[in-house]
PDB file of C-alpha atoms in Angstrom:
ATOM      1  CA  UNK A   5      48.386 -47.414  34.140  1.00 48.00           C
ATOM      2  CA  UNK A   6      49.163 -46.224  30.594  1.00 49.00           C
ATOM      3  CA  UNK A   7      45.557 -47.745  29.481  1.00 45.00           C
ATOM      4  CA  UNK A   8      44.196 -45.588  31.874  1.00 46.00           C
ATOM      5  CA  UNK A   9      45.730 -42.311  31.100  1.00 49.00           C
ATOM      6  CA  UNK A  10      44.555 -40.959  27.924  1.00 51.00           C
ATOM      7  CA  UNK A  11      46.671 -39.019  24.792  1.00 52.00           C
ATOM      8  CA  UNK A  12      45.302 -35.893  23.968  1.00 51.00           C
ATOM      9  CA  UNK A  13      47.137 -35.953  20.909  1.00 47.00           C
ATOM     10  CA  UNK A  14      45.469 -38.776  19.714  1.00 51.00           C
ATOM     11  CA  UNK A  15      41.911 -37.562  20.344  1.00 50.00           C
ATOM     12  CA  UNK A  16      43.004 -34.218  18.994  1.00 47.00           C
ATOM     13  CA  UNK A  17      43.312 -36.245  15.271  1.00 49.00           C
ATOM     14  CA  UNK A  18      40.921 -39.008  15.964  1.00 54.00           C
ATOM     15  CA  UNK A  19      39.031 -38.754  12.558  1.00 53.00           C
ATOM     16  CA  UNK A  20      35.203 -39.353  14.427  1.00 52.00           C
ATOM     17  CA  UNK A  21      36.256 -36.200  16.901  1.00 52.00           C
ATOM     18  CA  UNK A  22      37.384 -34.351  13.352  1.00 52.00           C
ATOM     19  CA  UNK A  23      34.209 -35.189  12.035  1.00 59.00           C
ATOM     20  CA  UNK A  24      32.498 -34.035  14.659  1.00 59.00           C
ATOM     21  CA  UNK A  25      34.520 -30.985  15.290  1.00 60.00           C
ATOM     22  CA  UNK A  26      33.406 -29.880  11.158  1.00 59.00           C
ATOM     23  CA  UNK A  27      29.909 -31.082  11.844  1.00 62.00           C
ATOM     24  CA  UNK A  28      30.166 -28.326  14.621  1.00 63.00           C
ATOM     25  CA  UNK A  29      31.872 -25.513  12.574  1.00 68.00           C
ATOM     26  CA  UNK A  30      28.973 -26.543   9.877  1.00 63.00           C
ATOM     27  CA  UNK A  31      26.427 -25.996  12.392  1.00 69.00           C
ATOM     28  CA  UNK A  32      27.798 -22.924  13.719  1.00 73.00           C
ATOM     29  CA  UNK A  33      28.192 -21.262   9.780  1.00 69.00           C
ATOM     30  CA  UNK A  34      24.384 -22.574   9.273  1.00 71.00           C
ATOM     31  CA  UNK A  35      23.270 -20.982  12.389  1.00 81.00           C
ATOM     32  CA  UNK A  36      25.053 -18.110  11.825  1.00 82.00           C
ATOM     33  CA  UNK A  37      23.920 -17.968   8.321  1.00 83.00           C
ATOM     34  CA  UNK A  38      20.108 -18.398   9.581  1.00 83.00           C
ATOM     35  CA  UNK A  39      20.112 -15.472  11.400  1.00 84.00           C
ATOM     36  CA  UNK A  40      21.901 -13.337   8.695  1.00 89.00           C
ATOM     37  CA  UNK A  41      18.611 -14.690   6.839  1.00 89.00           C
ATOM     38  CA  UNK A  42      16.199 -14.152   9.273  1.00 91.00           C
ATOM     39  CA  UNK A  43      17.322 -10.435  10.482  1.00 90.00           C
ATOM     40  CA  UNK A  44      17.157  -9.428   6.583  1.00 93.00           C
ATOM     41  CA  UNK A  45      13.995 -10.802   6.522  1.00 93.00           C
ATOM     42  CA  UNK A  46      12.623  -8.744   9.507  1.00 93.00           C
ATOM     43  CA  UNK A  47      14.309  -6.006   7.559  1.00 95.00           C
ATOM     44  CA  UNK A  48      12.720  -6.458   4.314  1.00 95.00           C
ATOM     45  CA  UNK A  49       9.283  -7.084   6.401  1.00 96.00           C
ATOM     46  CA  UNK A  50       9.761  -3.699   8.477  1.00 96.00           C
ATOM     47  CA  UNK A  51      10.240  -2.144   4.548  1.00 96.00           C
ATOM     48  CA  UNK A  52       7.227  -3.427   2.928  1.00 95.00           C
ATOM     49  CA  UNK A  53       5.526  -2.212   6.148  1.00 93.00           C
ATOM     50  CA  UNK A  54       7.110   1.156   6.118  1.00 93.00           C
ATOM     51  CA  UNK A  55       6.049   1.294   1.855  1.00 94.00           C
ATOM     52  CA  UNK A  56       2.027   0.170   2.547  1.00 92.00           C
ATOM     53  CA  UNK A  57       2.152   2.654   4.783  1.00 91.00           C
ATOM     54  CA  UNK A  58       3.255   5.270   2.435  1.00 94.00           C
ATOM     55  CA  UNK A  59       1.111   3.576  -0.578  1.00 94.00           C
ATOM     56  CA  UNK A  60      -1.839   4.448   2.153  1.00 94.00           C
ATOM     57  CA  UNK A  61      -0.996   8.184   2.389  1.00 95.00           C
ATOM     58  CA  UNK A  62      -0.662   8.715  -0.900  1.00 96.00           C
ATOM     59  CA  UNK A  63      -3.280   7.197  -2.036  1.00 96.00           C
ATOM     60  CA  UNK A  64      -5.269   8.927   0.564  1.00 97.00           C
ATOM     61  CA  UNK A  65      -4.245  12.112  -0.553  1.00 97.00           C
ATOM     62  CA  UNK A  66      -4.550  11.371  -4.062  1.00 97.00           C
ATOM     63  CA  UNK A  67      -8.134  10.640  -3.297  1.00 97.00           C
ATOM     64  CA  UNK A  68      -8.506  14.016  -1.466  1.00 97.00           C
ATOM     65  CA  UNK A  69      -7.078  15.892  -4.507  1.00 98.00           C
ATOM     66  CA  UNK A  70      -9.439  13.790  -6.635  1.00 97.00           C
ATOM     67  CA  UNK A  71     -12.660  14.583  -4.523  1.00 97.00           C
ATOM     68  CA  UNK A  72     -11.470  18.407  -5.017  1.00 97.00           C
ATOM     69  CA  UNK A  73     -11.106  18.374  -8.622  1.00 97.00           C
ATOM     70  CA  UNK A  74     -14.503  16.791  -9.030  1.00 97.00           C
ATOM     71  CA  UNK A  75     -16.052  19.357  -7.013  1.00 97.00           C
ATOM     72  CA  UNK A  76     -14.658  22.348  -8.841  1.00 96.00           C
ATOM     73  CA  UNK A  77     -15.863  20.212 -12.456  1.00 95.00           C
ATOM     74  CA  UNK A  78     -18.523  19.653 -11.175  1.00 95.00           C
ATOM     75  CA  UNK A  79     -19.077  23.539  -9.754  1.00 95.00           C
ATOM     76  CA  UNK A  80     -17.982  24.628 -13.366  1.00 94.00           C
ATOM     77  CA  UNK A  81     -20.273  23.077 -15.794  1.00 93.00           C
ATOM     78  CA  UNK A  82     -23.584  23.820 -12.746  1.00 92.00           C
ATOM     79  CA  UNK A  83     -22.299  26.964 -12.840  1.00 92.00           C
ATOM     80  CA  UNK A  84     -22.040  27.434 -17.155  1.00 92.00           C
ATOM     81  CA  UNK A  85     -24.938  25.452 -18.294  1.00 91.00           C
ATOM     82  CA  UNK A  86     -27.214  25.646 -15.082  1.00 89.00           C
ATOM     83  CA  UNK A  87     -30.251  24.291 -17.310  1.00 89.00           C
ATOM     84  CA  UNK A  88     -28.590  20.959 -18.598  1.00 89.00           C
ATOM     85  CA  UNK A  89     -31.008  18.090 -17.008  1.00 88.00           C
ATOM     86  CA  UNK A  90     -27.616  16.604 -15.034  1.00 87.00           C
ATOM     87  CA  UNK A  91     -27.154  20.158 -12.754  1.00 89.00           C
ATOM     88  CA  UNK A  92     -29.611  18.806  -9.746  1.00 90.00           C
ATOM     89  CA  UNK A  93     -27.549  15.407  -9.943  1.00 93.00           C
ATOM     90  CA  UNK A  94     -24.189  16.780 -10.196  1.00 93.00           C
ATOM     91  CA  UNK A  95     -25.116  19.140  -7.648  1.00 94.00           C
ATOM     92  CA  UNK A  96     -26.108  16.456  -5.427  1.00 95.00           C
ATOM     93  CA  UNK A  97     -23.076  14.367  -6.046  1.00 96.00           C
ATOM     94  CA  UNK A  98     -20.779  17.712  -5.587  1.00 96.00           C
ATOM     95  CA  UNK A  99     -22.067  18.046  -2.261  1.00 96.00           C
ATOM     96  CA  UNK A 100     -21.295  14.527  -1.183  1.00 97.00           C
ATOM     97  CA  UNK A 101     -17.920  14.537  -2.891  1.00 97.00           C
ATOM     98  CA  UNK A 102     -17.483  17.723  -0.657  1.00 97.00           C
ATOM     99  CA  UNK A 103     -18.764  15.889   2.901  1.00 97.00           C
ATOM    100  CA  UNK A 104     -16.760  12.240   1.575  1.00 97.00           C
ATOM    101  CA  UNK A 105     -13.550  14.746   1.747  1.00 97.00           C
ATOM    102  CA  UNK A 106     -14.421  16.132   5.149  1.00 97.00           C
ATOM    103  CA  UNK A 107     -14.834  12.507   6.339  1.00 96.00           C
ATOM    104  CA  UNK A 108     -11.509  10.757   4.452  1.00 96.00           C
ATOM    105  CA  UNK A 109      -9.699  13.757   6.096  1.00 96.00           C
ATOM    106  CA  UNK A 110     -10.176  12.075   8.914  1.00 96.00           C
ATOM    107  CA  UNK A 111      -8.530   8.755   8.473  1.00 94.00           C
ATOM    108  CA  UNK A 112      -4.616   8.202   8.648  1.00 91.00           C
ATOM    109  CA  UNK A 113      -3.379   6.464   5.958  1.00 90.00           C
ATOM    110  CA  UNK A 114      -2.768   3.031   7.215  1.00 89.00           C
ATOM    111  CA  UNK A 115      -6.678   3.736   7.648  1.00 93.00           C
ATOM    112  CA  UNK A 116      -7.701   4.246   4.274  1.00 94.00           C
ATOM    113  CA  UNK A 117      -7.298   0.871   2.490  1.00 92.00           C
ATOM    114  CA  UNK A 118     -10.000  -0.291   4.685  1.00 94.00           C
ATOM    115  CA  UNK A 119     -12.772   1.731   2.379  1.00 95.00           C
ATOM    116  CA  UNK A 120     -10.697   2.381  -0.379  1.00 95.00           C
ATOM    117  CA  UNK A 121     -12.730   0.009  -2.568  1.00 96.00           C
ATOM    118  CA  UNK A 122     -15.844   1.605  -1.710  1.00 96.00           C
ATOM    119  CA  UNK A 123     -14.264   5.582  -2.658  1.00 97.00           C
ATOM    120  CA  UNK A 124     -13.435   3.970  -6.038  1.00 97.00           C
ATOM    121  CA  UNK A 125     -16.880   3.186  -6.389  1.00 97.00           C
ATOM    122  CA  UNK A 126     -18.560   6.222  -5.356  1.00 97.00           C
ATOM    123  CA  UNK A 127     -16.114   8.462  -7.318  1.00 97.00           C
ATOM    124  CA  UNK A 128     -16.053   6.705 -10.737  1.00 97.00           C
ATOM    125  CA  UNK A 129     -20.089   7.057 -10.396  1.00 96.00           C
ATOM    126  CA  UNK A 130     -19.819  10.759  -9.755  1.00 96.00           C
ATOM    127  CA  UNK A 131     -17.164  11.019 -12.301  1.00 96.00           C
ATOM    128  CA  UNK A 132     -18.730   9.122 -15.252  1.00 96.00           C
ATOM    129  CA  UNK A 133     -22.045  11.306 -14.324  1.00 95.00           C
ATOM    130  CA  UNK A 134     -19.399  14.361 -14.848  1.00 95.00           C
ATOM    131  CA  UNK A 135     -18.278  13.151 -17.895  1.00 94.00           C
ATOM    132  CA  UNK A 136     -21.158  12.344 -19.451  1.00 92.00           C
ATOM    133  CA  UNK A 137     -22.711  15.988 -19.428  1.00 92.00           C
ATOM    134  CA  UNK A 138     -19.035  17.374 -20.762  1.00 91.00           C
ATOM    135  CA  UNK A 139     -20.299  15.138 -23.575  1.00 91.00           C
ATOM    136  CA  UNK A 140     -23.407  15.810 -23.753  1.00 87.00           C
ATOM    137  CA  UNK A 141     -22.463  19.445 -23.664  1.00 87.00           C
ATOM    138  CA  UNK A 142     -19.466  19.219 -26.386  1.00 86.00           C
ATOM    139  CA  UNK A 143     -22.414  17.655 -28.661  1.00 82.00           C
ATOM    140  CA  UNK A 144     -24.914  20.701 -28.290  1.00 72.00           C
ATOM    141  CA  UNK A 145     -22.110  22.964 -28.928  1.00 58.00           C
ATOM    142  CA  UNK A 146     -20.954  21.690 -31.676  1.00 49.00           C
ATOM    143  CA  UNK A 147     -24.209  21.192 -32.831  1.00 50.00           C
ATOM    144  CA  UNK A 148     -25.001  24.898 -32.524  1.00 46.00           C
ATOM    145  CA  UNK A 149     -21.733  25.782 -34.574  1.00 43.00           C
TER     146      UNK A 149
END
């Protein structure tokens, strides 16, 4: 029966199977375009990893350099002007600053952010105490002039 038998030519331009063969090409560029997005954002995510990583070991070794520096201040000014009434204090903080950098060389960087906060803290204490007997000693000595 010619009912019965069916022309593939006329399904092949039938305009609802060429709708739906576009609908699938859409889908297929979309999809195809979704993972394009999605593996550049597992990229960019493995990056910004890979950087806060690197933030946290240089920041960790900034601190150690810090802690050093602070130490030798520190050291300097006990060790010119032993009778200013800051030398027990900054001797006290020198020898934490000294067993804080034995302890933060422990840590990894990925480690550090975790007391970061708290180093900050501690250090601009110990550093403001530094600075404020260079003050105090630029005044006398200028005073003395």
């Amino acid at each position: 029966c010619i009912l019965g038998r069916l022309n593939f030519d006329a399904i092949g331009w039938s305009p609802l199977l060429a709708r739906d063969d576009a609908a699938a090409e859409w889908t297929s560029a979309f999809t195809s375009e979704a993972v394009t997005a999605i593996a550049a954002q597992a990229e960019t995510m493995e990056r910004l990893e890979a950087l806060k990583a690197e933030k946290g070991r240089l920041t960790l070794q900034y601190a150690l350099m810090d802690l050093e520096s602070f130490q030798i201040g520190a050291a300097d000014i006990m060790a010119k002007h032993p009778e200013i009434p800051e030398a027990s204090k900054l001797q006290g903080f020198a020898r934490d600053a000294k067993a804080l950098h034995g302890a933060l060389q422990e840590l990894t960087g990925a480690e550090f952010p975790q007391v970061e906060d708290s180093y900050k803290q501690v250090s601009n204490r110990w550093k403001s105490a530094l600075a404020s007997a260079k003050v105090r000693l630029a005044g006398s000595g200028s005073c003395a002039a």
